[in-house]
CSV table of C-alpha atoms in Angstrom, one decimal:
chain,number,residue,atom,x,y,z
A,1,MET,CA,10.3,3.5,0.2
A,2,ASN,CA,13.9,4.8,0.9
A,3,ALA,CA,15.7,7.6,-0.9
A,4,GLU,CA,17.6,5.2,-3.2
A,5,LYS,CA,16.2,5.3,-6.7
A,6,ARG,CA,14.4,2.0,-7.6
A,7,HIS,CA,12.9,0.4,-10.6
A,8,VAL,CA,9.4,-0.5,-9.5
A,9,VAL,CA,7.0,-2.8,-11.3
A,10,VAL,CA,3.3,-1.9,-10.6
A,11,ALA,CA,0.9,-4.7,-11.7
A,12,PRO,CA,-2.9,-3.9,-11.3
A,13,LEU,CA,-5.4,-6.6,-11.8
A,14,ASN,CA,-7.7,-6.2,-14.9
A,15,TRP,CA,-11.2,-6.8,-13.2
A,16,GLY,CA,-13.1,-3.7,-13.9
A,17,LEU,CA,-11.0,-0.6,-13.6
A,18,GLY,CA,-10.8,-0.1,-9.8
A,19,HIS,CA,-7.4,-1.9,-9.3
A,20,ALA,CA,-5.9,0.3,-12.0
A,21,THR,CA,-7.3,3.5,-10.7
A,22,ARG,CA,-6.2,3.0,-7.2
A,23,SER,CA,-2.7,2.1,-8.3
A,24,MET,CA,-2.4,5.6,-9.9
A,25,PRO,CA,-1.7,7.6,-6.8
A,26,ILE,CA,1.0,5.1,-5.9
A,27,ILE,CA,2.6,5.4,-9.3
A,28,ARG,CA,2.4,9.2,-9.1
A,29,GLU,CA,4.1,9.2,-5.7
A,30,LEU,CA,6.8,6.9,-7.0
A,31,LEU,CA,7.5,9.1,-9.9
A,32,LYS,CA,7.5,12.2,-7.7
A,33,GLN,CA,10.2,10.5,-5.6
A,34,GLY,CA,12.3,9.9,-8.7
A,35,HIS,CA,11.8,6.1,-9.1
A,36,ARG,CA,11.4,4.4,-12.4
A,37,VAL,CA,8.1,2.7,-12.9
A,38,THR,CA,7.0,-0.1,-15.2
A,39,VAL,CA,3.3,-1.1,-15.4
A,40,ALA,CA,2.2,-4.7,-16.0
A,41,SER,CA,-1.4,-5.5,-16.7
A,42,ASP,CA,-3.8,-6.5,-19.5
A,43,GLY,CA,-7.0,-5.4,-21.2
A,44,LEU,CA,-8.9,-2.3,-20.3
A,45,ALA,CA,-6.7,-1.8,-17.2
A,46,LEU,CA,-3.6,-1.7,-19.4
A,47,LYS,CA,-5.3,0.7,-21.8
A,48,LEU,CA,-6.2,3.0,-19.0
A,49,MET,CA,-2.7,3.1,-17.6
A,50,GLN,CA,-1.3,3.7,-21.1
A,51,SER,CA,-3.6,6.8,-21.5
A,52,GLU,CA,-2.8,8.1,-18.0
A,53,PHE,CA,1.0,7.5,-18.1
A,54,PRO,CA,2.0,7.4,-21.8
A,55,SER,CA,5.7,7.9,-21.1
A,56,LEU,CA,6.1,4.7,-18.9
A,57,ASP,CA,7.1,1.2,-20.0
A,58,PHE,CA,4.4,-1.4,-20.2
A,59,TRP,CA,4.3,-5.2,-19.9
A,60,GLU,CA,1.3,-7.2,-21.1
A,61,LEU,CA,0.3,-10.0,-18.8
A,62,PRO,CA,-2.2,-12.9,-19.5
A,63,GLY,CA,-5.8,-11.9,-18.8
A,64,TYR,CA,-7.7,-13.8,-16.2
A,65,GLY,CA,-10.8,-13.9,-18.4
A,66,VAL,CA,-13.3,-14.2,-15.5
A,67,HIS,CA,-16.9,-14.0,-16.6
A,68,TYR,CA,-20.2,-14.0,-14.6
A,69,GLN,CA,-23.0,-16.4,-15.1
A,70,LYS,CA,-25.9,-17.1,-12.7
A,71,PRO,CA,-25.6,-18.4,-10.1
A,72,VAL,CA,-22.5,-16.2,-9.8
A,73,LEU,CA,-20.8,-17.9,-6.8
A,74,LEU,CA,-21.1,-21.3,-8.6
A,75,SER,CA,-19.9,-19.9,-11.9
A,76,LEU,CA,-16.8,-18.4,-10.2
A,77,THR,CA,-16.1,-21.6,-8.3
A,78,ARG,CA,-16.1,-23.5,-11.6
A,79,GLN,CA,-13.5,-21.0,-13.0
A,80,ILE,CA,-11.0,-21.5,-10.1
A,81,PRO,CA,-8.9,-24.1,-12.1
A,82,ASP,CA,-8.7,-21.6,-15.0
A,83,ILE,CA,-7.8,-18.8,-12.7
A,84,GLN,CA,-5.1,-20.9,-11.1
A,85,ARG,CA,-3.7,-21.7,-14.5
A,86,ILE,CA,-3.5,-18.0,-15.4
A,87,ILE,CA,-1.9,-17.2,-12.1
A,88,ARG,CA,0.8,-19.7,-13.0
A,89,GLN,CA,1.1,-18.3,-16.4
A,90,GLU,CA,1.6,-14.7,-15.2
A,91,HIS,CA,4.1,-15.8,-12.6
A,92,LEU,CA,6.2,-17.4,-15.4
A,93,LYS,CA,5.8,-14.3,-17.5
A,94,ILE,CA,6.9,-11.9,-14.8
A,95,LEU,CA,9.9,-14.2,-14.0
A,96,ASP,CA,10.9,-14.0,-17.6
A,97,ARG,CA,10.4,-10.2,-17.8
A,98,LEU,CA,12.4,-9.7,-14.6
A,99,LYS,CA,15.5,-11.4,-16.0
A,100,ALA,CA,16.4,-8.5,-18.1
A,101,SER,CA,14.7,-5.6,-16.5
A,102,HIS,CA,16.7,-5.1,-13.3
A,103,ALA,CA,13.7,-4.2,-11.4
A,104,ASN,CA,14.1,-4.3,-7.6
A,105,VAL,CA,10.6,-3.8,-6.2
A,106,ILE,CA,7.2,-5.3,-7.2
A,107,ILE,CA,3.9,-3.8,-6.2
A,108,SER,CA,1.0,-6.1,-7.3
A,109,ASP,CA,-2.6,-5.1,-6.9
A,110,ASN,CA,-4.4,-8.4,-6.5
A,111,ARG,CA,-2.4,-10.2,-9.1
A,112,TYR,CA,-1.3,-13.3,-7.1
A,113,GLY,CA,1.2,-14.4,-9.7
A,114,VAL,CA,3.2,-11.2,-9.8
A,115,TRP,CA,6.0,-11.8,-7.3
A,116,HIS,CA,9.6,-12.9,-7.2
A,117,PRO,CA,11.4,-14.9,-4.6
A,118,ASP,CA,14.5,-12.6,-4.6
A,119,ILE,CA,12.8,-9.2,-5.1
A,120,PRO,CA,10.7,-7.5,-2.4
A,121,SER,CA,7.1,-8.1,-3.5
A,122,ILE,CA,4.2,-6.2,-2.1
A,123,LEU,CA,0.6,-7.1,-2.5
A,124,ILE,CA,-2.2,-4.4,-2.5
A,125,THR,CA,-5.5,-6.0,-1.5
A,126,HIS,CA,-8.6,-5.4,0.4
A,127,GLN,CA,-9.5,-9.1,0.4
A,128,ILE,CA,-7.5,-11.0,3.0
A,129,GLN,CA,-10.7,-12.9,3.6
A,130,LEU,CA,-13.3,-13.5,0.9
A,131,PRO,CA,-16.8,-12.0,1.5
A,132,ILE,CA,-18.7,-15.2,0.8
A,133,GLY,CA,-20.2,-15.8,4.3
A,134,ARG,CA,-18.2,-16.5,7.4
A,135,ARG,CA,-18.5,-20.3,7.1
A,136,MET,CA,-17.4,-20.4,3.5
A,137,THR,CA,-14.8,-17.9,4.1
A,138,LYS,CA,-13.2,-20.0,6.8
A,139,PHE,CA,-13.2,-22.9,4.4
A,140,MET,CA,-11.5,-20.8,1.6
A,141,ASN,CA,-9.0,-19.0,3.8
A,142,PRO,CA,-6.2,-21.6,3.4
A,143,TRP,CA,-6.6,-21.6,-0.4
A,144,LEU,CA,-6.3,-17.7,-0.4
A,145,GLY,CA,-3.5,-17.8,2.1
A,146,ARG,CA,-1.3,-19.8,-0.3
A,147,TYR,CA,-1.4,-16.9,-2.7
A,148,LEU,CA,-0.7,-14.3,-0.1
A,149,ASN,CA,2.3,-16.3,1.3
A,150,PRO,CA,4.9,-15.2,-1.3
A,151,PHE,CA,4.5,-11.4,-0.5
A,152,ARG,CA,6.7,-9.7,2.0
A,153,GLU,CA,4.2,-7.0,2.8
A,154,ILE,CA,0.4,-6.7,2.3
A,155,TRP,CA,-0.8,-3.1,1.8
A,156,VAL,CA,-4.5,-2.7,2.8
A,157,PRO,CA,-6.0,0.5,1.3
A,158,ASP,CA,-8.3,1.2,4.3
A,159,PHE,CA,-8.4,2.7,7.8
A,160,ALA,CA,-7.6,0.7,10.9
A,161,PRO,CA,-10.6,-0.8,12.8
A,162,PRO,CA,-13.1,0.2,13.9
A,163,ASP,CA,-13.3,2.9,11.2
A,164,HIS,CA,-12.4,0.4,8.4
A,165,LEU,CA,-14.7,0.4,5.3
A,166,THR,CA,-13.9,-3.2,4.4
A,167,GLY,CA,-15.2,-5.0,7.6
A,168,TYR,CA,-14.1,-8.5,8.1
A,169,MET,CA,-12.5,-8.9,4.7
A,170,THR,CA,-9.3,-7.2,6.1
A,171,GLU,CA,-9.5,-8.3,9.8
A,172,THR,CA,-6.3,-10.3,10.4
A,173,ARG,CA,-3.4,-10.7,12.8
A,174,ASP,CA,-0.9,-11.1,9.9
A,175,SER,CA,2.1,-9.0,10.8
A,176,ARG,CA,2.9,-8.3,7.1
A,177,VAL,CA,-0.3,-6.2,6.9
A,178,VAL,CA,0.2,-2.4,6.6
A,179,ARG,CA,-2.9,-0.2,6.5
A,180,ILE,CA,-2.1,2.5,4.2
A,181,GLY,CA,-5.4,4.3,4.2
A,182,PRO,CA,-7.9,4.7,1.3
A,183,LEU,CA,-6.3,5.2,-2.2
A,184,THR,CA,-7.8,7.6,-4.8
A,185,ARG,CA,-6.7,9.5,-7.8
A,186,PHE,CA,-9.1,12.4,-7.0
A,187,ALA,CA,-9.1,15.4,-4.6
A,188,GLN,CA,-12.1,17.1,-2.9
A,189,ARG,CA,-13.0,20.3,-4.9
A,190,ASP,CA,-15.5,22.9,-4.2
A,191,LEU,CA,-17.4,23.2,-7.5
A,192,GLU,CA,-20.8,24.5,-8.6
A,193,GLU,CA,-23.1,21.5,-8.9
A,194,ASN,CA,-24.7,22.0,-12.3
A,195,ILE,CA,-25.1,18.3,-13.4
A,196,ASP,CA,-28.4,16.7,-12.1
A,197,LEU,CA,-27.2,13.2,-12.4
A,198,LEU,CA,-24.0,11.3,-13.1
A,199,VAL,CA,-24.1,7.6,-13.8
A,200,LEU,CA,-20.8,5.7,-13.6
A,201,ILE,CA,-20.8,2.4,-15.4
A,202,SER,CA,-18.1,0.0,-14.4
A,203,GLY,CA,-17.2,-3.6,-13.7
A,204,PRO,CA,-16.3,-6.7,-15.7
A,205,GLU,CA,-18.4,-7.9,-18.6
A,206,PRO,CA,-21.1,-8.9,-19.3
A,207,ALA,CA,-22.5,-7.2,-16.2
A,208,ARG,CA,-21.1,-3.8,-17.3
A,209,THR,CA,-22.9,-3.8,-20.7
A,210,ARG,CA,-26.1,-5.2,-19.2
A,211,TRP,CA,-26.4,-2.4,-16.7
A,212,GLU,CA,-25.4,0.3,-19.3
A,213,THR,CA,-28.2,-1.0,-21.6
A,214,HIS,CA,-30.7,-0.8,-18.7
A,215,ILE,CA,-29.7,2.7,-17.8
A,216,LEU,CA,-30.0,4.0,-21.4
A,217,GLN,CA,-33.5,2.4,-21.7
A,218,GLU,CA,-34.5,4.3,-18.5
A,219,ALA,CA,-32.8,7.6,-19.1
A,220,ALA,CA,-35.7,9.1,-21.1
A,221,ARG,CA,-38.1,8.6,-18.2
A,222,LEU,CA,-35.8,10.1,-15.6
A,223,PRO,CA,-36.8,13.6,-14.4
A,224,TYR,CA,-33.4,15.2,-14.8
A,225,GLN,CA,-32.4,18.1,-17.2
A,226,GLN,CA,-28.7,17.4,-17.2
A,227,MET,CA,-27.4,13.9,-17.2
A,228,VAL,CA,-24.0,12.4,-17.9
A,229,LEU,CA,-23.3,8.7,-18.4
A,230,LEU,CA,-19.6,7.5,-18.2
A,231,ARG,CA,-19.3,4.1,-19.9
A,232,GLY,CA,-15.9,3.1,-18.4
A,233,LEU,CA,-14.3,2.1,-21.7
A,234,PRO,CA,-10.8,3.5,-22.0
A,235,GLY,CA,-9.2,3.2,-25.4
A,236,GLU,CA,-12.4,4.1,-27.1
A,237,ALA,CA,-13.3,7.5,-28.6
A,238,SER,CA,-13.8,10.0,-25.8
A,239,ARG,CA,-17.4,10.8,-26.6
A,240,LEU,CA,-20.5,9.2,-28.3
A,241,GLN,CA,-23.2,10.9,-30.4
A,242,HIS,CA,-26.7,10.7,-28.8
A,243,SER,CA,-30.2,11.9,-29.7
A,244,ASN,CA,-31.4,13.0,-26.2
A,245,GLU,CA,-30.2,16.5,-25.6
A,246,ARG,CA,-30.5,16.0,-21.8
A,247,LEU,CA,-27.9,13.2,-21.8
A,248,THR,CA,-24.2,13.3,-22.5
A,249,ILE,CA,-22.3,10.1,-22.9
A,250,HIS,CA,-18.6,9.6,-22.6
A,251,ASN,CA,-16.7,6.4,-23.2
A,252,HIS,CA,-13.9,7.5,-20.8
A,253,LEU,CA,-12.4,10.6,-19.3
A,254,PRO,CA,-8.9,11.3,-17.9
A,255,ALA,CA,-8.6,11.5,-14.1
A,256,GLN,CA,-8.7,15.3,-13.8
A,257,ALA,CA,-11.8,15.6,-16.0
A,258,LEU,CA,-13.6,12.9,-14.1
A,259,ASN,CA,-12.6,14.5,-10.9
A,260,THR,CA,-14.3,17.8,-12.1
A,261,LEU,CA,-17.3,15.9,-13.4
A,262,ILE,CA,-17.9,14.2,-10.0
A,263,GLY,CA,-17.4,17.4,-8.2
A,264,LYS,CA,-20.1,19.1,-10.3
A,265,SER,CA,-22.8,16.4,-9.9
A,266,ARG,CA,-25.6,16.7,-7.5
A,267,ALA,CA,-26.5,13.0,-7.6
A,268,ILE,CA,-24.4,10.0,-8.5
A,269,ILE,CA,-25.4,6.4,-9.4
A,270,CYS,CA,-22.6,3.8,-9.4
A,271,ARG,CA,-21.6,0.2,-8.5
A,272,ALA,CA,-20.5,-0.6,-5.0
A,273,GLY,CA,-16.9,-1.3,-6.1
A,274,TYR,CA,-14.4,-0.6,-3.5
A,275,SER,CA,-12.3,1.8,-5.5
A,276,THR,CA,-15.4,3.8,-6.3
A,277,ILE,CA,-16.3,3.9,-2.6
A,278,MET,CA,-12.8,5.2,-1.8
A,279,ASP,CA,-13.0,7.9,-4.5
A,280,LEU,CA,-16.4,9.2,-3.4
A,281,MET,CA,-15.5,9.2,0.3
A,282,ILE,CA,-12.3,11.2,-0.2
A,283,MET,CA,-14.3,13.7,-2.3
A,284,GLY,CA,-17.0,13.9,0.3
A,285,LYS,CA,-19.7,12.7,-2.1
A,286,SER,CA,-22.5,10.3,-1.4
A,287,ALA,CA,-24.2,8.1,-4.0
A,288,ILE,CA,-26.9,5.7,-4.9
A,289,MET,CA,-25.1,2.4,-5.1
A,290,VAL,CA,-26.2,-0.6,-7.0
A,291,PRO,CA,-24.1,-3.6,-6.3
A,292,THR,CA,-23.5,-5.9,-9.2
A,293,PRO,CA,-26.0,-8.7,-8.8
A,294,GLY,CA,-24.5,-11.9,-7.4
A,295,GLN,CA,-21.0,-10.3,-6.8
A,296,PRO,CA,-20.5,-11.1,-3.0
A,297,GLU,CA,-17.9,-8.3,-2.4
A,298,GLN,CA,-20.1,-5.5,-3.6
A,299,GLU,CA,-23.2,-6.9,-1.8
A,300,TYR,CA,-21.2,-7.0,1.4
A,301,LEU,CA,-19.7,-3.5,1.0
A,302,ALA,CA,-23.1,-2.1,0.0
A,303,ARG,CA,-24.8,-3.6,3.1
A,304,ARG,CA,-22.0,-2.2,5.3
A,305,LEU,CA,-22.2,1.3,3.8
A,306,ASP,CA,-26.0,1.2,4.2
A,307,ASN,CA,-25.7,0.3,7.8
A,308,LYS,CA,-23.2,3.1,8.4
A,309,HIS,CA,-25.6,5.5,6.5
A,310,LEU,CA,-22.8,6.3,4.2
A,311,ALA,CA,-24.7,5.6,1.0
A,312,VAL,CA,-28.2,4.9,-0.4
A,313,VAL,CA,-28.2,1.3,-1.7
A,314,ARG,CA,-30.5,-0.3,-4.2
A,315,TYR,CA,-30.2,-4.1,-4.8
A,316,THR,CA,-32.0,-4.1,-8.1
A,317,GLU,CA,-31.0,-2.5,-11.4
Protein backbone atom coordinates (compact mmCIF):
# COMPACT_ATOMS: atom_id res chain seq x y z
CA MET A 1 0.00 0.00 0.00
CA ASN A 2 1.43 3.39 -0.95
CA ALA A 3 2.44 6.22 1.38
CA GLU A 4 -0.90 8.05 1.11
CA LYS A 5 -2.89 7.59 4.31
CA ARG A 6 -5.98 5.47 3.70
CA HIS A 7 -9.10 4.40 5.54
CA VAL A 8 -9.07 0.60 5.30
CA VAL A 9 -11.98 -1.68 6.18
CA VAL A 10 -10.76 -5.14 7.30
CA ALA A 11 -13.51 -7.77 7.42
CA PRO A 12 -12.63 -11.27 8.72
CA LEU A 13 -15.10 -14.13 8.47
CA ASN A 14 -16.49 -15.44 11.76
CA TRP A 15 -15.92 -19.18 11.20
CA GLY A 16 -13.83 -20.25 14.15
CA LEU A 17 -11.23 -17.61 15.01
CA GLY A 18 -8.63 -18.29 12.31
CA HIS A 19 -9.76 -15.63 9.85
CA ALA A 20 -9.67 -13.02 12.62
CA THR A 21 -6.27 -14.03 13.99
CA ARG A 22 -4.58 -14.02 10.61
CA SER A 23 -6.02 -10.57 9.87
CA MET A 24 -4.27 -9.18 12.96
CA PRO A 25 -0.76 -8.84 11.47
CA ILE A 26 -2.26 -7.02 8.49
CA ILE A 27 -4.10 -4.61 10.80
CA ARG A 28 -0.96 -4.00 12.84
CA GLU A 29 1.04 -3.24 9.70
CA LEU A 30 -1.65 -0.88 8.42
CA LEU A 31 -1.67 0.98 11.74
CA LYS A 32 2.13 1.08 11.76
CA GLN A 33 2.01 2.78 8.35
CA GLY A 34 -0.41 5.38 9.71
CA HIS A 35 -3.58 4.20 7.99
CA ARG A 36 -6.99 4.31 9.67
CA VAL A 37 -8.58 0.88 10.15
CA THR A 38 -12.19 -0.13 10.70
CA VAL A 39 -12.97 -3.78 11.48
CA ALA A 40 -16.18 -5.39 10.22
CA SER A 41 -17.23 -8.83 11.46
CA ASP A 42 -19.63 -10.63 13.81
CA GLY A 43 -19.79 -13.05 16.71
CA LEU A 44 -16.64 -14.35 18.41
CA ALA A 45 -14.40 -12.98 15.66
CA LEU A 46 -15.72 -9.48 16.36
CA LYS A 47 -15.27 -9.93 20.12
CA LEU A 48 -11.69 -11.09 19.58
CA MET A 49 -10.90 -8.06 17.43
CA GLN A 50 -12.46 -5.72 19.98
CA SER A 51 -10.28 -7.19 22.73
CA GLU A 52 -7.09 -6.94 20.65
CA PHE A 53 -7.77 -3.51 19.11
CA PRO A 54 -10.04 -1.63 21.56
CA SER A 55 -9.31 1.79 20.04
CA LEU A 56 -10.53 0.93 16.52
CA ASP A 57 -13.98 1.46 15.02
CA PHE A 58 -16.12 -1.65 14.51
CA TRP A 59 -19.03 -2.53 12.25
CA GLU A 60 -21.21 -5.53 12.98
CA LEU A 61 -22.12 -7.63 9.95
CA PRO A 62 -24.70 -10.42 9.59
CA GLY A 63 -23.48 -13.80 10.81
CA TYR A 64 -23.33 -16.72 8.40
CA GLY A 65 -24.71 -19.09 11.04
CA VAL A 66 -23.17 -22.19 9.47
CA HIS A 67 -23.59 -25.34 11.55
CA TYR A 68 -22.37 -28.90 11.18
CA GLN A 69 -24.50 -32.02 11.07
CA LYS A 70 -23.58 -35.45 9.79
CA PRO A 71 -23.04 -36.09 6.94
CA VAL A 72 -21.18 -32.77 6.98
CA LEU A 73 -20.79 -32.23 3.23
CA LEU A 74 -24.51 -32.82 2.68
CA SER A 75 -25.32 -30.53 5.61
CA LEU A 76 -23.18 -27.72 4.18
CA THR A 77 -24.67 -28.20 0.70
CA ARG A 78 -28.16 -27.78 2.12
CA GLN A 79 -27.08 -24.52 3.77
CA ILE A 80 -25.82 -22.96 0.52
CA PRO A 81 -29.08 -21.00 -0.11
CA ASP A 82 -28.87 -19.53 3.41
CA ILE A 83 -25.18 -18.68 2.95
CA GLN A 84 -25.96 -16.96 -0.35
CA ARG A 85 -28.72 -14.96 1.35
CA ILE A 86 -26.32 -13.82 4.10
CA ILE A 87 -23.68 -12.86 1.52
CA ARG A 88 -26.27 -10.63 -0.18
CA GLN A 89 -27.24 -9.14 3.19
CA GLU A 90 -23.66 -8.37 4.18
CA HIS A 91 -23.04 -6.81 0.77
CA LEU A 92 -26.00 -4.46 1.22
CA LYS A 93 -24.85 -3.72 4.77
CA ILE A 94 -21.32 -2.85 3.66
CA LEU A 95 -22.61 -0.66 0.82
CA ASP A 96 -24.74 1.25 3.32
CA ARG A 97 -21.86 1.66 5.79
CA LEU A 98 -19.49 2.85 3.08
CA LYS A 99 -21.80 5.71 2.06
CA ALA A 100 -20.75 7.77 5.07
CA SER A 101 -17.39 6.26 6.01
CA HIS A 102 -15.14 7.57 3.23
CA ALA A 103 -13.20 4.29 3.30
CA ASN A 104 -11.03 3.82 0.23
CA VAL A 105 -9.69 0.26 0.59
CA ILE A 106 -11.44 -2.98 1.57
CA ILE A 107 -9.62 -6.12 2.76
CA SER A 108 -12.04 -9.01 3.17
CA ASP A 109 -10.94 -12.31 4.69
CA ASN A 110 -13.29 -14.83 3.08
CA ARG A 111 -16.37 -12.61 3.38
CA TYR A 112 -17.57 -12.74 -0.22
CA GLY A 113 -20.11 -9.95 0.21
CA VAL A 114 -17.66 -7.36 1.52
CA TRP A 115 -16.66 -5.44 -1.61
CA HIS A 116 -17.57 -2.26 -3.44
CA PRO A 117 -17.56 -1.68 -7.21
CA ASP A 118 -15.85 1.72 -6.86
CA ILE A 119 -13.39 0.94 -4.04
CA PRO A 120 -10.32 -1.32 -4.41
CA SER A 121 -11.45 -4.57 -2.80
CA ILE A 122 -8.99 -7.29 -1.81
CA LEU A 123 -9.90 -10.83 -0.79
CA ILE A 124 -7.71 -12.88 1.55
CA THR A 125 -8.31 -16.58 1.01
CA HIS A 126 -6.59 -19.95 0.87
CA GLN A 127 -9.56 -21.49 -0.93
CA ILE A 128 -9.48 -20.63 -4.62
CA GLN A 129 -10.61 -24.21 -5.12
CA LEU A 130 -12.65 -26.13 -2.57
CA PRO A 131 -11.03 -29.26 -1.04
CA ILE A 132 -13.94 -31.60 -1.71
CA GLY A 133 -12.37 -34.01 -4.17
CA ARG A 134 -11.10 -33.00 -7.59
CA ARG A 135 -14.27 -34.01 -9.46
CA MET A 136 -16.58 -32.13 -7.09
CA THR A 137 -14.14 -29.22 -6.97
CA LYS A 138 -14.27 -28.88 -10.76
CA PHE A 139 -18.06 -28.83 -10.57
CA MET A 140 -18.09 -26.17 -7.82
CA ASN A 141 -15.37 -23.89 -9.25
CA PRO A 142 -17.76 -21.80 -11.41
CA TRP A 143 -20.00 -21.19 -8.38
CA LEU A 144 -17.04 -20.12 -6.23
CA GLY A 145 -15.60 -18.08 -9.09
CA ARG A 146 -18.67 -15.85 -9.14
CA TYR A 147 -17.88 -14.78 -5.59
CA LEU A 148 -14.20 -14.17 -6.39
CA ASN A 149 -14.91 -12.04 -9.48
CA PRO A 150 -15.66 -8.68 -7.77
CA PHE A 151 -12.26 -8.50 -6.06
CA ARG A 152 -9.39 -6.65 -7.73
CA GLU A 153 -6.72 -8.68 -5.94
CA ILE A 154 -6.71 -12.04 -4.18
CA TRP A 155 -4.12 -12.43 -1.44
CA VAL A 156 -3.12 -16.01 -0.68
CA PRO A 157 -1.41 -16.41 2.73
CA ASP A 158 0.97 -19.13 1.60
CA PHE A 159 4.26 -19.81 -0.13
CA ALA A 160 4.55 -20.25 -3.88
CA PRO A 161 4.53 -23.83 -5.25
CA PRO A 162 6.09 -26.30 -4.73
CA ASP A 163 6.54 -25.23 -1.09
CA HIS A 164 2.92 -24.18 -0.57
CA LEU A 165 1.04 -25.65 2.38
CA THR A 166 -2.41 -25.44 0.82
CA GLY A 167 -1.86 -27.74 -2.16
CA TYR A 168 -4.36 -27.63 -4.99
CA MET A 169 -6.68 -25.32 -3.04
CA THR A 170 -4.58 -22.35 -4.20
CA GLU A 171 -3.27 -23.63 -7.52
CA THR A 172 -4.50 -21.20 -10.17
CA ARG A 173 -3.48 -19.11 -13.15
CA ASP A 174 -5.59 -16.15 -12.03
CA SER A 175 -3.44 -13.04 -12.54
CA ARG A 176 -5.09 -11.32 -9.55
CA VAL A 177 -3.52 -13.78 -7.12
CA VAL A 178 -0.67 -12.49 -4.95
CA ARG A 179 1.05 -14.96 -2.63
CA ILE A 180 1.86 -12.94 0.47
CA GLY A 181 3.35 -15.76 2.56
CA PRO A 182 1.93 -17.26 5.76
CA LEU A 183 0.23 -14.85 8.16
CA THR A 184 0.62 -15.13 11.92
CA ARG A 185 0.26 -12.87 14.93
CA PHE A 186 3.05 -14.78 16.70
CA ALA A 187 6.86 -14.75 16.69
CA GLN A 188 9.31 -17.57 17.35
CA ARG A 189 10.70 -17.34 20.90
CA ASP A 190 13.32 -19.37 22.74
CA LEU A 191 11.56 -20.24 26.00
CA GLU A 192 11.94 -22.93 28.64
CA GLU A 193 9.41 -25.67 27.91
CA ASN A 194 7.78 -26.26 31.30
CA ILE A 195 4.24 -27.09 30.15
CA ASP A 196 3.80 -30.76 29.31
CA LEU A 197 0.68 -30.44 27.14
CA LEU A 198 -1.24 -27.57 25.59
CA VAL A 199 -4.65 -28.26 24.03
CA LEU A 200 -6.00 -25.58 21.71
CA ILE A 201 -9.77 -25.90 21.29
CA SER A 202 -11.09 -24.08 18.24
CA GLY A 203 -13.55 -24.14 15.39
CA PRO A 204 -17.25 -23.51 14.83
CA GLU A 205 -19.99 -24.95 17.02
CA PRO A 206 -21.11 -27.53 17.88
CA ALA A 207 -17.84 -29.29 16.98
CA ARG A 208 -15.85 -26.99 19.30
CA THR A 209 -17.90 -27.85 22.40
CA ARG A 210 -18.06 -31.55 21.55
CA TRP A 211 -14.26 -31.78 21.31
CA GLU A 212 -13.75 -29.75 24.49
CA THR A 213 -16.06 -32.09 26.39
CA HIS A 214 -14.13 -35.11 25.13
CA ILE A 215 -10.76 -33.60 26.11
CA LEU A 216 -11.98 -32.74 29.62
CA GLN A 217 -13.29 -36.27 30.10
CA GLU A 218 -9.91 -37.70 29.08
CA ALA A 219 -7.70 -35.20 30.95
CA ALA A 220 -7.62 -37.12 34.23
CA ARG A 221 -6.20 -40.18 32.45
CA LEU A 222 -3.46 -38.33 30.57
CA PRO A 223 0.07 -38.89 31.97
CA TYR A 224 1.03 -35.20 32.19
CA GLN A 225 1.81 -33.12 35.28
CA GLN A 226 1.25 -29.67 33.77
CA MET A 227 -1.56 -29.28 31.23
CA VAL A 228 -3.25 -26.19 29.83
CA LEU A 229 -6.51 -26.09 27.87
CA LEU A 230 -7.45 -22.98 25.90
CA ARG A 231 -11.17 -22.95 25.08
CA GLY A 232 -11.07 -20.34 22.30
CA LEU A 233 -13.90 -18.22 23.71
CA PRO A 234 -13.04 -14.50 23.57
CA GLY A 235 -15.39 -12.25 25.48
CA GLU A 236 -15.67 -14.69 28.39
CA ALA A 237 -13.83 -14.42 31.73
CA SER A 238 -10.14 -15.08 31.20
CA ARG A 239 -9.90 -18.14 33.46
CA LEU A 240 -12.11 -20.93 34.78
CA GLN A 241 -12.04 -22.69 38.12
CA HIS A 242 -11.13 -26.37 38.01
CA SER A 243 -10.68 -29.24 40.45
CA ASN A 244 -7.70 -30.93 38.84
CA GLU A 245 -4.49 -29.23 39.98
CA ARG A 246 -2.64 -30.55 36.92
CA LEU A 247 -4.96 -28.77 34.49
CA THR A 248 -5.29 -25.01 33.93
CA ILE A 249 -8.21 -23.83 31.79
CA HIS A 250 -8.41 -20.47 30.02
CA ASN A 251 -11.38 -19.20 28.04
CA HIS A 252 -9.18 -16.87 26.01
CA LEU A 253 -5.73 -15.27 26.09
CA PRO A 254 -4.39 -12.14 24.38
CA ALA A 255 -1.98 -12.75 21.52
CA GLN A 256 1.21 -12.10 23.47
CA ALA A 257 0.21 -14.40 26.34
CA LEU A 258 -0.78 -17.16 23.91
CA ASN A 259 2.49 -16.72 22.03
CA THR A 260 4.35 -17.32 25.31
CA LEU A 261 2.15 -20.29 26.22
CA ILE A 262 2.78 -22.03 22.90
CA GLY A 263 6.51 -21.34 23.20
CA LYS A 264 6.61 -22.99 26.65
CA SER A 265 4.70 -26.12 25.62
CA ARG A 266 6.46 -29.42 24.95
CA ALA A 267 3.46 -31.01 23.25
CA ILE A 268 0.47 -29.42 21.52
CA ILE A 269 -2.86 -30.90 20.45
CA CYS A 270 -4.98 -28.82 18.09
CA ARG A 271 -7.31 -28.83 15.12
CA ALA A 272 -5.88 -28.73 11.60
CA GLY A 273 -7.19 -25.25 10.85
CA TYR A 274 -5.05 -23.37 8.37
CA SER A 275 -4.41 -20.37 10.64
CA THR A 276 -3.23 -22.68 13.43
CA ILE A 277 -0.93 -24.43 10.95
CA MET A 278 0.60 -21.09 9.93
CA ASP A 279 1.07 -20.05 13.58
CA LEU A 280 2.86 -23.25 14.54
CA MET A 281 5.03 -23.29 11.43
CA ILE A 282 6.27 -19.74 12.00
CA MET A 283 7.01 -20.60 15.65
CA GLY A 284 8.88 -23.76 14.72
CA LYS A 285 6.46 -25.95 16.68
CA SER A 286 5.08 -29.34 15.73
CA ALA A 287 1.77 -30.67 16.98
CA ILE A 288 -0.63 -33.56 17.13
CA MET A 289 -3.40 -32.41 14.81
CA VAL A 290 -6.95 -33.72 14.96
CA PRO A 291 -8.98 -32.48 11.98
CA THR A 292 -12.59 -31.61 12.70
CA PRO A 293 -14.53 -34.73 11.63
CA GLY A 294 -16.21 -34.27 8.28
CA GLN A 295 -14.60 -30.88 7.58
CA PRO A 296 -13.00 -31.44 4.14
CA GLU A 297 -10.45 -28.62 4.33
CA GLN A 298 -8.97 -29.77 7.63
CA GLU A 299 -8.90 -33.38 6.51
CA TYR A 300 -7.09 -32.39 3.30
CA LEU A 301 -4.57 -30.15 5.10
CA ALA A 302 -3.94 -32.82 7.74
CA ARG A 303 -3.18 -35.45 5.09
CA ARG A 304 -0.88 -33.02 3.32
CA LEU A 305 1.03 -32.20 6.52
CA ASP A 306 1.20 -35.88 7.42
CA ASN A 307 2.69 -36.73 4.01
CA LYS A 308 5.27 -33.94 4.43
CA HIS A 309 6.10 -35.16 7.97
CA LEU A 310 5.24 -31.73 9.36
CA ALA A 311 2.72 -32.96 11.94
CA VAL A 312 1.44 -36.06 13.67
CA VAL A 313 -2.17 -36.51 12.60
CA ARG A 314 -4.96 -38.37 14.39
CA TYR A 315 -8.28 -38.74 12.59
CA THR A 316 -10.35 -39.68 15.65
CA GLU A 317 -11.03 -37.54 18.68
